[in-house]
mmCIF file of C-alpha atoms and ligand atoms in Angstrom:
data_model
loop_
_atom_site.group_PDB
_atom_site.id
_atom_site.type_symbol
_atom_site.label_atom_id
_atom_site.label_comp_id
_atom_site.label_asym_id
_atom_site.label_seq_id
_atom_site.Cartn_x
_atom_site.Cartn_y
_atom_site.Cartn_z
ATOM 1 C CA MET A 108 97.657 171.189 92.099
ATOM 2 C CA GLU A 109 98.279 167.262 93.082
ATOM 3 C CA PHE A 110 100.879 166.195 96.339
ATOM 4 C CA GLY A 111 103.801 164.400 95.986
ATOM 5 C CA ILE A 112 105.743 162.802 98.616
ATOM 6 C CA GLU A 113 109.824 161.619 97.682
ATOM 7 C CA MET A 114 111.416 158.715 99.751
ATOM 8 C CA LEU A 115 115.331 157.707 99.671
ATOM 9 C CA PRO A 116 114.835 153.939 100.565
ATOM 10 C CA ASN A 117 117.715 154.668 102.678
ATOM 11 C CA VAL A 118 114.841 153.115 105.612
ATOM 12 C CA LYS A 119 113.659 149.674 106.403
ATOM 13 C CA PRO A 120 111.184 148.499 103.750
ATOM 14 C CA TYR A 121 108.406 148.335 106.812
ATOM 15 C CA GLU A 122 109.624 151.796 107.035
ATOM 16 C CA LEU A 123 108.766 153.389 103.877
ATOM 17 C CA GLU A 124 105.362 151.364 103.411
ATOM 18 C CA TYR A 125 103.570 152.500 106.440
ATOM 19 C CA TYR A 126 104.603 155.704 105.201
ATOM 20 C CA ALA A 127 103.338 155.436 101.912
ATOM 21 C CA LYS A 128 99.891 154.267 102.844
ATOM 22 C CA LEU A 129 99.841 157.622 104.995
ATOM 23 C CA ALA A 130 100.692 159.504 102.057
ATOM 24 C CA GLU A 131 98.235 157.326 100.640
ATOM 25 C CA ASP A 132 95.625 157.813 102.731
ATOM 26 C CA ASN A 133 95.897 161.726 103.167
ATOM 27 C CA GLY A 134 95.359 162.231 100.174
ATOM 28 C CA PHE A 135 98.811 162.664 98.709
ATOM 29 C CA GLY A 136 98.773 161.463 94.924
ATOM 30 C CA TYR A 137 102.636 160.901 94.016
ATOM 31 C CA VAL A 138 104.694 158.513 96.042
ATOM 32 C CA TRP A 139 108.617 158.609 94.145
ATOM 33 C CA ILE A 140 111.042 156.146 95.284
ATOM 34 C CA THR A 141 114.320 158.051 94.376
ATOM 35 C CA ASP A 142 117.632 155.591 92.830
ATOM 36 C CA HIS A 143 121.027 154.725 93.678
ATOM 37 C CA TYR A 144 123.456 151.958 93.844
ATOM 38 C CA ASN A 145 124.222 152.451 97.776
ATOM 39 C CA ASN A 146 120.250 152.469 98.812
ATOM 40 C CA ARG A 147 117.589 149.905 99.008
ATOM 41 C CA ASN A 148 117.407 148.653 95.807
ATOM 42 C CA ALA A 149 114.412 151.091 94.213
ATOM 43 C CA PHE A 150 111.936 149.180 91.706
ATOM 44 C CA VAL A 151 112.072 146.098 95.234
ATOM 45 C CA ILE A 152 110.592 148.914 97.770
ATOM 46 C CA LEU A 153 107.858 150.044 94.189
ATOM 47 C CA SER A 154 106.383 145.994 94.296
ATOM 48 C CA ILE A 155 106.416 146.273 97.725
ATOM 49 C CA LEU A 156 104.536 149.936 97.976
ATOM 50 C CA ALA A 157 102.212 148.139 95.306
ATOM 51 C CA LYS A 158 100.919 145.433 97.007
ATOM 52 C CA ALA A 159 100.983 147.635 100.288
ATOM 53 C CA THR A 160 98.869 150.891 98.387
ATOM 54 C CA GLN A 161 95.648 150.382 96.951
ATOM 55 C CA MET A 162 94.884 154.249 94.626
ATOM 56 C CA VAL A 163 98.611 156.246 95.147
ATOM 57 C CA ARG A 164 100.496 156.292 91.502
ATOM 58 C CA ILE A 165 104.551 154.623 91.998
ATOM 59 C CA GLY A 166 106.863 155.723 90.730
ATOM 60 C CA THR A 167 111.554 155.947 90.919
ATOM 61 C CA GLY A 168 112.579 158.790 90.907
ATOM 62 C CA ILE A 169 114.715 158.337 89.561
ATOM 63 C CA THR A 170 116.269 155.821 88.365
ATOM 64 C CA ASN A 171 118.756 156.196 85.032
ATOM 65 C CA PRO A 172 119.666 154.151 82.132
ATOM 66 C CA PHE A 173 123.562 154.811 83.049
ATOM 67 C CA HIS A 174 122.701 152.173 85.805
ATOM 68 C CA ILE A 175 120.126 149.476 84.429
ATOM 69 C CA ASN A 176 120.438 149.385 81.057
ATOM 70 C CA PRO A 177 117.003 150.655 79.174
ATOM 71 C CA ALA A 178 115.405 147.295 78.398
ATOM 72 C CA VAL A 179 115.493 146.010 82.172
ATOM 73 C CA ILE A 180 113.317 149.372 82.624
ATOM 74 C CA ALA A 181 111.186 148.306 80.814
ATOM 75 C CA SER A 182 109.856 145.029 82.474
ATOM 76 C CA ALA A 183 111.341 146.062 86.424
ATOM 77 C CA ILE A 184 108.032 149.110 85.904
ATOM 78 C CA ALA A 185 106.029 146.689 83.522
ATOM 79 C CA THR A 186 106.367 144.711 85.342
ATOM 80 C CA VAL A 187 105.586 147.453 88.949
ATOM 81 C CA ASN A 188 102.331 148.321 86.665
ATOM 82 C CA GLU A 189 100.881 144.897 87.259
ATOM 83 C CA LEU A 190 101.291 144.505 90.521
ATOM 84 C CA SER A 191 99.662 148.075 90.958
ATOM 85 C CA GLY A 192 96.969 147.337 88.605
ATOM 86 C CA GLY A 193 98.483 150.386 86.055
ATOM 87 C CA ARG A 194 99.750 152.437 89.122
ATOM 88 C CA ALA A 195 103.354 152.646 88.175
ATOM 89 C CA VAL A 196 105.259 156.006 87.380
ATOM 90 C CA LEU A 197 108.692 156.041 85.415
ATOM 91 C CA GLY A 198 111.384 158.882 86.796
ATOM 92 C CA ILE A 199 114.117 158.523 84.701
ATOM 93 C CA GLY A 200 117.367 161.013 84.327
ATOM 94 C CA ALA A 201 120.867 161.324 84.249
ATOM 95 C CA GLY A 202 121.981 159.767 87.232
ATOM 96 C CA ASP A 203 123.944 161.599 89.393
ATOM 97 C CA LYS A 204 127.185 161.418 88.360
ATOM 98 C CA PHE A 205 129.336 161.341 90.901
ATOM 99 C CA THR A 206 127.578 158.385 92.572
ATOM 100 C CA LEU A 207 127.936 156.983 89.137
ATOM 101 C CA GLU A 208 131.862 157.293 89.134
ATOM 102 C CA LYS A 209 132.027 155.370 91.975
ATOM 103 C CA ILE A 210 130.652 151.936 90.658
ATOM 104 C CA GLY A 211 133.297 152.871 87.175
ATOM 105 C CA ILE A 212 130.035 154.690 85.237
ATOM 106 C CA ASP A 213 131.874 157.815 82.960
ATOM 107 C CA ARG A 214 128.194 159.337 82.574
ATOM 108 C CA ARG A 215 128.782 160.097 79.096
ATOM 109 C CA LYS A 216 125.906 161.248 76.990
ATOM 110 C CA PRO A 217 123.802 162.017 79.083
ATOM 111 C CA LEU A 218 121.097 163.812 77.295
ATOM 112 C CA THR A 219 121.494 161.646 73.948
ATOM 113 C CA THR A 220 122.013 158.276 76.489
ATOM 114 C CA VAL A 221 118.127 159.633 78.268
ATOM 115 C CA LYS A 222 116.575 160.368 74.717
ATOM 116 C CA GLU A 223 117.130 156.803 73.142
ATOM 117 C CA ALA A 224 116.730 155.254 75.886
ATOM 118 C CA VAL A 225 113.480 157.083 76.748
ATOM 119 C CA GLU A 226 112.451 155.466 72.972
ATOM 120 C CA ILE A 227 113.850 152.484 74.037
ATOM 121 C CA ILE A 228 111.367 152.059 76.611
ATOM 122 C CA LYS A 229 108.249 153.746 75.019
ATOM 123 C CA ARG A 230 108.360 151.081 72.064
ATOM 124 C CA LEU A 231 109.053 148.253 74.772
ATOM 125 C CA LEU A 232 105.948 148.776 76.825
ATOM 126 C CA LYS A 233 103.678 149.479 73.544
ATOM 127 C CA GLY A 234 105.283 145.842 72.652
ATOM 128 C CA GLU A 235 106.946 146.731 70.200
ATOM 129 C CA SER A 236 110.244 144.222 68.647
ATOM 130 C CA VAL A 237 112.881 146.571 68.881
ATOM 131 C CA GLU A 238 115.721 147.225 66.151
ATOM 132 C CA PHE A 239 117.290 150.625 67.339
ATOM 133 C CA GLU A 240 120.174 152.026 66.222
ATOM 134 C CA GLY A 241 121.306 154.962 68.231
ATOM 135 C CA ASP A 242 124.527 156.683 69.418
ATOM 136 C CA VAL A 243 124.668 154.822 72.397
ATOM 137 C CA PHE A 244 122.102 151.788 72.695
ATOM 138 C CA LYS A 245 122.291 149.172 69.723
ATOM 139 C CA PHE A 246 118.951 146.055 70.156
ATOM 140 C CA SER A 247 118.072 144.073 67.750
ATOM 141 C CA GLY A 248 115.209 142.285 67.892
ATOM 142 C CA ALA A 249 113.907 143.754 72.262
ATOM 143 C CA LYS A 250 111.029 141.930 72.871
ATOM 144 C CA LEU A 251 109.094 141.958 76.425
ATOM 145 C CA THR A 252 107.379 138.688 76.601
ATOM 146 C CA PHE A 253 104.268 140.728 79.019
ATOM 147 C CA SER A 254 102.293 143.663 78.462
ATOM 148 C CA SER A 255 101.014 145.421 81.022
ATOM 149 C CA GLY A 256 99.330 148.662 80.186
ATOM 150 C CA ASN A 257 100.683 152.879 79.898
ATOM 151 C CA VAL A 258 103.345 153.750 81.644
ATOM 152 C CA PRO A 259 103.468 157.450 81.872
ATOM 153 C CA ILE A 260 107.235 158.635 82.366
ATOM 154 C CA TYR A 261 108.784 162.362 83.788
ATOM 155 C CA ILE A 262 112.356 163.299 82.860
ATOM 156 C CA GLY A 263 114.984 165.015 86.037
ATOM 157 C CA ALA A 264 115.732 167.458 84.515
ATOM 158 C CA GLN A 265 117.746 170.519 85.614
ATOM 159 C CA GLY A 266 120.181 171.363 82.504
ATOM 160 C CA PRO A 267 118.442 173.487 80.017
ATOM 161 C CA LYS A 268 119.016 170.387 77.157
ATOM 162 C CA MET A 269 116.921 168.177 79.142
ATOM 163 C CA LEU A 270 114.492 170.544 79.964
ATOM 164 C CA ARG A 271 113.473 170.676 76.841
ATOM 165 C CA LEU A 272 114.044 166.663 75.877
ATOM 166 C CA ALA A 273 111.406 165.959 78.680
ATOM 167 C CA SER A 274 108.299 168.778 77.270
ATOM 168 C CA GLU A 275 109.474 166.775 74.203
ATOM 169 C CA ILE A 276 109.876 163.275 74.961
ATOM 170 C CA GLY A 277 108.326 163.024 77.793
ATOM 171 C CA ASP A 278 104.371 163.396 80.060
ATOM 172 C CA GLY A 279 106.356 165.347 82.917
ATOM 173 C CA VAL A 280 108.645 166.037 84.036
ATOM 174 C CA ILE A 281 110.227 166.472 88.054
ATOM 175 C CA ILE A 282 112.197 169.605 89.012
ATOM 176 C CA ASN A 283 114.670 169.707 91.574
ATOM 177 C CA ALA A 284 113.765 173.677 93.070
ATOM 178 C CA SER A 285 111.992 174.734 96.145
ATOM 179 C CA HIS A 286 112.746 179.176 95.068
ATOM 180 C CA PRO A 287 110.478 180.789 92.819
ATOM 181 C CA LYS A 288 113.284 182.055 91.038
ATOM 182 C CA ASP A 289 115.029 178.352 90.195
ATOM 183 C CA VAL A 290 111.158 177.320 89.169
ATOM 184 C CA ARG A 291 110.638 180.140 86.524
ATOM 185 C CA PHE A 292 114.367 179.371 85.395
ATOM 186 C CA ALA A 293 113.413 175.316 84.793
ATOM 187 C CA ILE A 294 110.025 176.611 82.824
ATOM 188 C CA GLU A 295 111.536 178.668 80.645
ATOM 189 C CA ASN A 296 113.049 176.346 78.899
ATOM 190 C CA LEU A 297 110.090 173.713 79.304
ATOM 191 C CA LYS A 298 107.879 173.428 75.658
ATOM 192 C CA PRO A 299 105.730 171.954 77.546
ATOM 193 C CA LYS A 300 102.309 170.201 75.713
ATOM 194 C CA GLU A 301 98.621 170.108 76.544
ATOM 195 C CA GLY A 302 98.209 168.150 80.179
ATOM 196 C CA PHE A 303 102.282 167.634 80.159
ATOM 197 C CA ASP A 304 102.858 167.385 84.130
ATOM 198 C CA ILE A 305 105.265 169.888 85.909
ATOM 199 C CA ALA A 306 106.294 168.828 88.714
ATOM 200 C CA VAL A 307 108.625 170.544 91.567
ATOM 201 C CA CYS A 308 110.265 168.934 94.125
ATOM 202 C CA SER A 309 111.835 170.562 97.135
ATOM 203 C CA ALA A 310 113.889 170.102 100.490
ATOM 204 C CA PHE A 311 110.349 170.574 102.153
ATOM 205 C CA SER A 312 109.887 170.924 106.622
ATOM 206 C CA VAL A 313 106.925 171.818 108.189
ATOM 207 C CA ASP A 314 106.347 172.701 111.713
ATOM 208 C CA LYS A 315 103.027 174.204 113.610
ATOM 209 C CA ASP A 316 106.726 176.052 115.369
ATOM 210 C CA ARG A 317 109.101 177.742 113.079
ATOM 211 C CA ASP A 318 112.065 176.889 114.660
ATOM 212 C CA VAL A 319 111.456 173.642 114.502
ATOM 213 C CA ALA A 320 110.724 173.417 111.368
ATOM 214 C CA ILE A 321 113.829 176.293 110.362
ATOM 215 C CA GLN A 322 116.579 173.517 112.150
ATOM 216 C CA ASN A 323 115.027 170.439 111.050
ATOM 217 C CA VAL A 324 115.769 170.847 107.285
ATOM 218 C CA LYS A 325 118.813 172.963 107.160
ATOM 219 C CA VAL A 326 121.117 169.934 106.805
ATOM 220 C CA VAL A 327 120.038 169.042 103.420
ATOM 221 C CA VAL A 328 119.557 172.395 102.342
ATOM 222 C CA ALA A 329 124.059 172.565 103.609
ATOM 223 C CA PHE A 330 124.322 169.462 101.546
ATOM 224 C CA ILE A 331 122.084 171.938 98.777
ATOM 225 C CA VAL A 332 124.894 174.167 99.288
ATOM 226 C CA ALA A 333 126.944 172.209 99.134
ATOM 227 C CA SER A 334 126.616 171.152 95.899
ATOM 228 C CA CYS A 335 125.499 173.745 94.119
ATOM 229 C CA PRO A 336 126.530 176.484 90.948
ATOM 230 C CA SER A 337 128.086 179.163 90.988
ATOM 231 C CA GLU A 338 125.725 180.802 88.876
ATOM 232 C CA VAL A 339 123.463 179.664 91.242
ATOM 233 C CA LEU A 340 124.760 180.429 94.929
ATOM 234 C CA LYS A 341 124.634 183.695 92.521
ATOM 235 C CA ARG A 342 121.083 183.728 91.044
ATOM 236 C CA HIS A 343 119.753 183.776 94.821
ATOM 237 C CA GLY A 344 122.937 186.514 96.454
ATOM 238 C CA ILE A 345 124.846 183.708 98.206
ATOM 239 C CA ASP A 346 128.564 185.121 98.471
ATOM 240 C CA GLU A 347 131.328 181.474 97.800
ATOM 241 C CA THR A 348 132.680 182.891 100.706
ATOM 242 C CA SER A 349 129.338 181.919 102.994
ATOM 243 C CA ALA A 350 129.084 178.096 100.759
ATOM 244 C CA ASN A 351 132.263 177.126 101.448
ATOM 245 C CA ALA A 352 131.531 178.254 105.233
ATOM 246 C CA VAL A 353 128.655 175.711 104.291
ATOM 247 C CA ARG A 354 130.974 172.878 102.340
ATOM 248 C CA SER A 355 133.996 173.048 105.500
ATOM 249 C CA ALA A 356 131.135 173.067 108.523
ATOM 250 C CA LEU A 357 129.572 170.159 106.429
ATOM 251 C CA ASN A 358 132.787 168.077 105.831
ATOM 252 C CA ASP A 359 133.475 168.713 110.198
ATOM 253 C CA ALA A 360 130.133 167.812 111.155
ATOM 254 C CA PHE A 361 130.784 164.157 110.093
ATOM 255 C CA THR A 362 134.317 163.997 110.864
ATOM 256 C CA LYS A 363 133.938 165.996 114.120
ATOM 257 C CA GLY A 364 130.621 165.287 115.360
ATOM 258 C CA ASN A 365 130.658 169.871 114.825
ATOM 259 C CA TRP A 366 126.641 169.893 114.516
ATOM 260 C CA LYS A 367 126.172 173.063 115.829
ATOM 261 C CA GLU A 368 128.496 174.705 114.054
ATOM 262 C CA LEU A 369 126.697 172.990 110.713
ATOM 263 C CA ALA A 370 123.594 175.163 111.946
ATOM 264 C CA GLU A 371 125.549 178.664 111.692
ATOM 265 C CA ALA A 372 126.070 178.020 109.299
ATOM 266 C CA VAL A 373 123.837 177.730 107.036
ATOM 267 C CA SER A 374 121.205 181.179 106.698
ATOM 268 C CA GLU A 375 118.574 182.298 106.544
ATOM 269 C CA GLU A 376 118.525 183.718 102.604
ATOM 270 C CA MET A 377 120.100 179.993 102.094
ATOM 271 C CA ILE A 378 116.951 178.045 104.140
ATOM 272 C CA GLU A 379 114.529 180.506 101.670
ATOM 273 C CA ALA A 380 116.037 179.600 98.820
ATOM 274 C CA PHE A 381 117.231 176.111 98.891
ATOM 275 C CA SER A 382 113.804 174.405 100.638
ATOM 276 C CA ILE A 383 109.987 174.867 101.473
ATOM 277 C CA SER A 384 110.354 175.883 105.694
ATOM 278 C CA GLY A 385 107.538 177.187 107.888
ATOM 279 C CA THR A 386 104.258 177.348 109.478
ATOM 280 C CA PRO A 387 101.360 174.971 107.414
ATOM 281 C CA ASP A 388 100.676 178.859 106.639
ATOM 282 C CA GLU A 389 103.939 179.753 105.141
ATOM 283 C CA VAL A 390 104.626 177.216 103.128
ATOM 284 C CA ILE A 391 101.264 177.206 101.273
ATOM 285 C CA GLU A 392 101.846 180.750 100.105
ATOM 286 C CA LYS A 393 105.128 179.259 98.906
ATOM 287 C CA ILE A 394 103.636 176.091 97.234
ATOM 288 C CA GLU A 395 101.031 179.033 95.827
ATOM 289 C CA GLU A 396 103.404 180.568 94.535
ATOM 290 C CA LEU A 397 105.296 178.018 91.787
ATOM 291 C CA GLU A 398 101.435 176.885 91.513
ATOM 292 C CA LYS A 399 100.637 180.382 90.235
ATOM 293 C CA LEU A 400 104.609 179.586 87.644
ATOM 294 C CA GLY A 401 102.970 176.660 86.140
ATOM 295 C CA VAL A 402 103.601 174.065 88.558
ATOM 296 C CA THR A 403 101.398 171.075 88.437
ATOM 297 C CA GLN A 404 102.195 168.424 91.049
ATOM 298 C CA PHE A 405 104.349 169.444 94.581
ATOM 299 C CA ILE A 406 106.837 166.861 95.443
ATOM 300 C CA VAL A 407 107.123 167.336 99.415
ATOM 301 C CA GLY A 408 111.086 166.394 99.819
ATOM 302 C CA SER A 409 113.309 165.006 102.269
ATOM 303 C CA PRO A 410 112.948 166.253 105.078
ATOM 304 C CA VAL A 411 109.416 166.630 104.976
ATOM 305 C CA GLY A 412 109.126 167.308 108.959
ATOM 306 C CA LYS A 413 110.801 166.796 112.476
ATOM 307 C CA ASP A 414 108.289 164.308 113.289
ATOM 308 C CA ARG A 415 107.503 162.591 109.029
ATOM 309 C CA VAL A 416 103.980 160.868 110.107
ATOM 310 C CA LYS A 417 103.355 164.383 111.981
ATOM 311 C CA ALA A 418 104.159 166.118 109.437
ATOM 312 C CA ILE A 419 102.498 164.006 106.480
ATOM 313 C CA LYS A 420 99.331 164.472 108.727
ATOM 314 C CA LEU A 421 99.389 168.045 109.293
ATOM 315 C CA ILE A 422 100.137 168.363 105.159
ATOM 316 C CA GLY A 423 96.943 165.851 104.854
ATOM 317 C CA LYS A 424 94.619 167.826 106.761
ATOM 318 C CA GLU A 425 96.123 171.631 106.661
ATOM 319 C CA ILE A 426 97.837 171.695 103.224
ATOM 320 C CA ILE A 427 96.722 169.923 100.408
ATOM 321 C CA PRO A 428 93.382 170.349 101.672
ATOM 322 C CA LYS A 429 94.035 174.110 100.076
ATOM 323 C CA PHE A 430 94.884 173.164 96.835
ATOM 324 C CA ALA A 431 91.692 170.592 95.845
HETATM 325 N N1 F42 B 225 119.783 161.246 90.499
HETATM 326 C C1 F42 B 225 120.140 160.036 91.241
HETATM 327 O O1 F42 B 225 121.006 159.513 90.196
HETATM 328 N N2 F42 B 225 118.744 159.885 91.943
HETATM 329 C C2 F42 B 225 117.713 159.938 92.027
HETATM 330 O O2 F42 B 225 117.515 159.517 92.907
HETATM 331 C C3 F42 B 225 117.378 161.745 91.528
HETATM 332 C C4 F42 B 225 116.230 161.852 91.344
HETATM 333 C C5 F42 B 225 116.557 163.278 90.944
HETATM 334 C C6 F42 B 225 115.147 163.768 91.112
HETATM 335 C C7 F42 B 225 114.730 165.117 90.326
HETATM 336 C C8 F42 B 225 115.929 164.933 90.039
HETATM 337 O O3 F42 B 225 115.235 166.331 88.863
HETATM 338 C C9 F42 B 225 116.954 164.766 89.223
HETATM 339 C C10 F42 B 225 117.102 163.621 89.817
HETATM 340 N N3 F42 B 225 118.189 162.729 90.595
HETATM 341 C C11 F42 B 225 118.223 161.978 90.670
HETATM 342 C C12 F42 B 225 119.681 163.692 89.681
HETATM 343 C C13 F42 B 225 120.029 163.298 88.058
HETATM 344 O O4 F42 B 225 120.351 162.187 87.896
HETATM 345 C C14 F42 B 225 120.560 164.460 86.973
HETATM 346 O O5 F42 B 225 121.709 163.504 87.831
HETATM 347 C C15 F42 B 225 120.200 165.282 87.319
HETATM 348 O O6 F42 B 225 118.777 166.160 87.094
HETATM 349 C C16 F42 B 225 121.522 166.634 86.348
HETATM 350 O O7 F42 B 225 120.950 166.803 84.934
HETATM 351 P P1 F42 B 225 120.737 167.691 84.225
HETATM 352 O O8 F42 B 225 118.737 166.976 83.611
HETATM 353 O O9 F42 B 225 121.095 168.477 84.219
HETATM 354 O O10 F42 B 225 120.775 167.080 82.343
HETATM 355 C C17 F42 B 225 122.434 167.304 82.935
HETATM 356 C C18 F42 B 225 123.299 165.728 82.916
HETATM 357 C C19 F42 B 225 123.079 167.871 81.022
HETATM 358 O O11 F42 B 225 124.474 168.272 81.475
HETATM 359 N N4 F42 B 225 122.553 168.204 80.891
HETATM 360 C C20 F42 B 225 122.932 169.243 79.739
HETATM 361 C C21 F42 B 225 121.500 170.120 79.032
HETATM 362 O O12 F42 B 225 122.271 171.698 79.291
HETATM 363 O O13 F42 B 225 120.710 170.516 80.042
HETATM 364 C C22 F42 B 225 122.976 168.696 78.624
HETATM 365 C C23 F42 B 225 124.157 168.187 78.417
HETATM 366 C C24 F42 B 225 124.529 167.904 76.982
HETATM 367 O O14 F42 B 225 123.860 168.248 76.035
HETATM 368 N N5 F42 B 225 125.930 167.367 76.721
HETATM 369 C C25 F42 B 225 125.546 166.591 75.105
HETATM 370 C C26 F42 B 225 124.713 164.813 75.376
HETATM 371 O O15 F42 B 225 124.875 163.968 73.642
HETATM 372 O O16 F42 B 225 123.867 163.838 76.325
HETATM 373 C C27 F42 B 225 126.711 165.893 75.235
HETATM 374 C C28 F42 B 225 127.592 167.142 74.941
HETATM 375 C C29 F42 B 225 129.341 166.613 75.296
HETATM 376 O O17 F42 B 225 130.209 167.108 73.862
HETATM 377 O O18 F42 B 225 129.713 166.024 76.047
#
C-alpha cells in the first residue's frame, strides 16, 4: 500500500511546497493537487513542487477537460514531467459541475468528454500527430514539439460508468470515499488489469487525542453530507432530516458564524461514514480494511489533522510503516 496526500492550493505556494517536502520526507509516495479555477493554478503549483521535491510523484488530483483543452493538459503535464525528472502523474475526470457552471461551462457528456480527452492526451504524450474526430473533440494534426516520457493517467471517478472507464483506459483510479461500504461499491464497478492502482482519497484526521481528531474533521464531513446523494446517505442509515439539519447548520455557520451548532449537527455516524478519523491505531485499522478490499493507494485528504505539520509527521512515524 502506497500513501498519497491531497492538497488544495488554497494556501500560499510556499506552504504547499513545505507540506509536499515534509510528505516526501515522511514516506508519502504521491502528492496530489486539486484543480478548481478559483484556487491557485494546479499546474503552476506542480512546477514549484517539481523543483522542491526529489522523489515523490506529483500530479493533478484532479483536472478536467472542460476547463482546459486536452492538448493544453498534455503540454502542461509533460512540462511538469520534464521539470520533475519523470515524476508527474495526471489525475483527470469530469470536473465539479457547480464550479464549472460558475464559469459558464455546461458539463455535457462527461463520460464521452473524459474518454476522448484521455485518448488525445495519451497520443500527444507519445509524440503522435493527432487527427481525431470525436463527438466532443475534433483535432486536425495536433502535435507537441517536445517529449518528456510516459505519464501515468489516473481517473477521478464516482459513478459506475466512469469507474469502469477508468479501469479500461487509465493506469489508476482515484475514488473519493472513506467507508468500506462505499469503497466496495466502487471497486465492484472496476475491471482492473494487472498493475492498476486503486487509490482512495478520504477526508482524514488523525491525532493522539481522539476528540481532537473528531472535532477537527466535522466541517469537512458537513460539506460531504450536504452534497451527498440520498442513496449514499441511505447506504449508511443517515436519514434526510439529519442531513438537512447539517445543510442548514452549514449555511448558518457561514452566514451567522454558528460553528458550535454545526459541530453538534454532525453525528458520530456521519463521521464514521464519511471520514477516516481518530487515533493512529484507529485509522490504521480502517485503512487495513480498505487494503483488504483491494485498495493500493491511500490518499490522506483534508483536514489531515489539527496541526497539519504534526499530523504529517505522525502519519510518517506511526501509520505508513505499518503498511511497508
Ligand atoms: N473535481 C474537481 O473539479 N476538482 C478536483 O480537484 C477534484 C478532485 C477529485 C478527486 C477524486 C475524485 O474521485 C473526484 C474529484 N473531483 C474533483 C470530482 C470529479 O471531477 C467529478 O465531479 C466526480 O468524480 C463525479 O463524477 P463521476 O465520476 O461520478 O461522473 C459523473 C459525471 C457521471 O455522471 N458519471 C456517470 C457514471 O455512471 O459514471 C456517467 C454519465 C454518462 O454516461 N454520461 C453520458 C456521456 O456521454 O458522458 C451522457 C449521458 C446523457 O445522455 O447525457
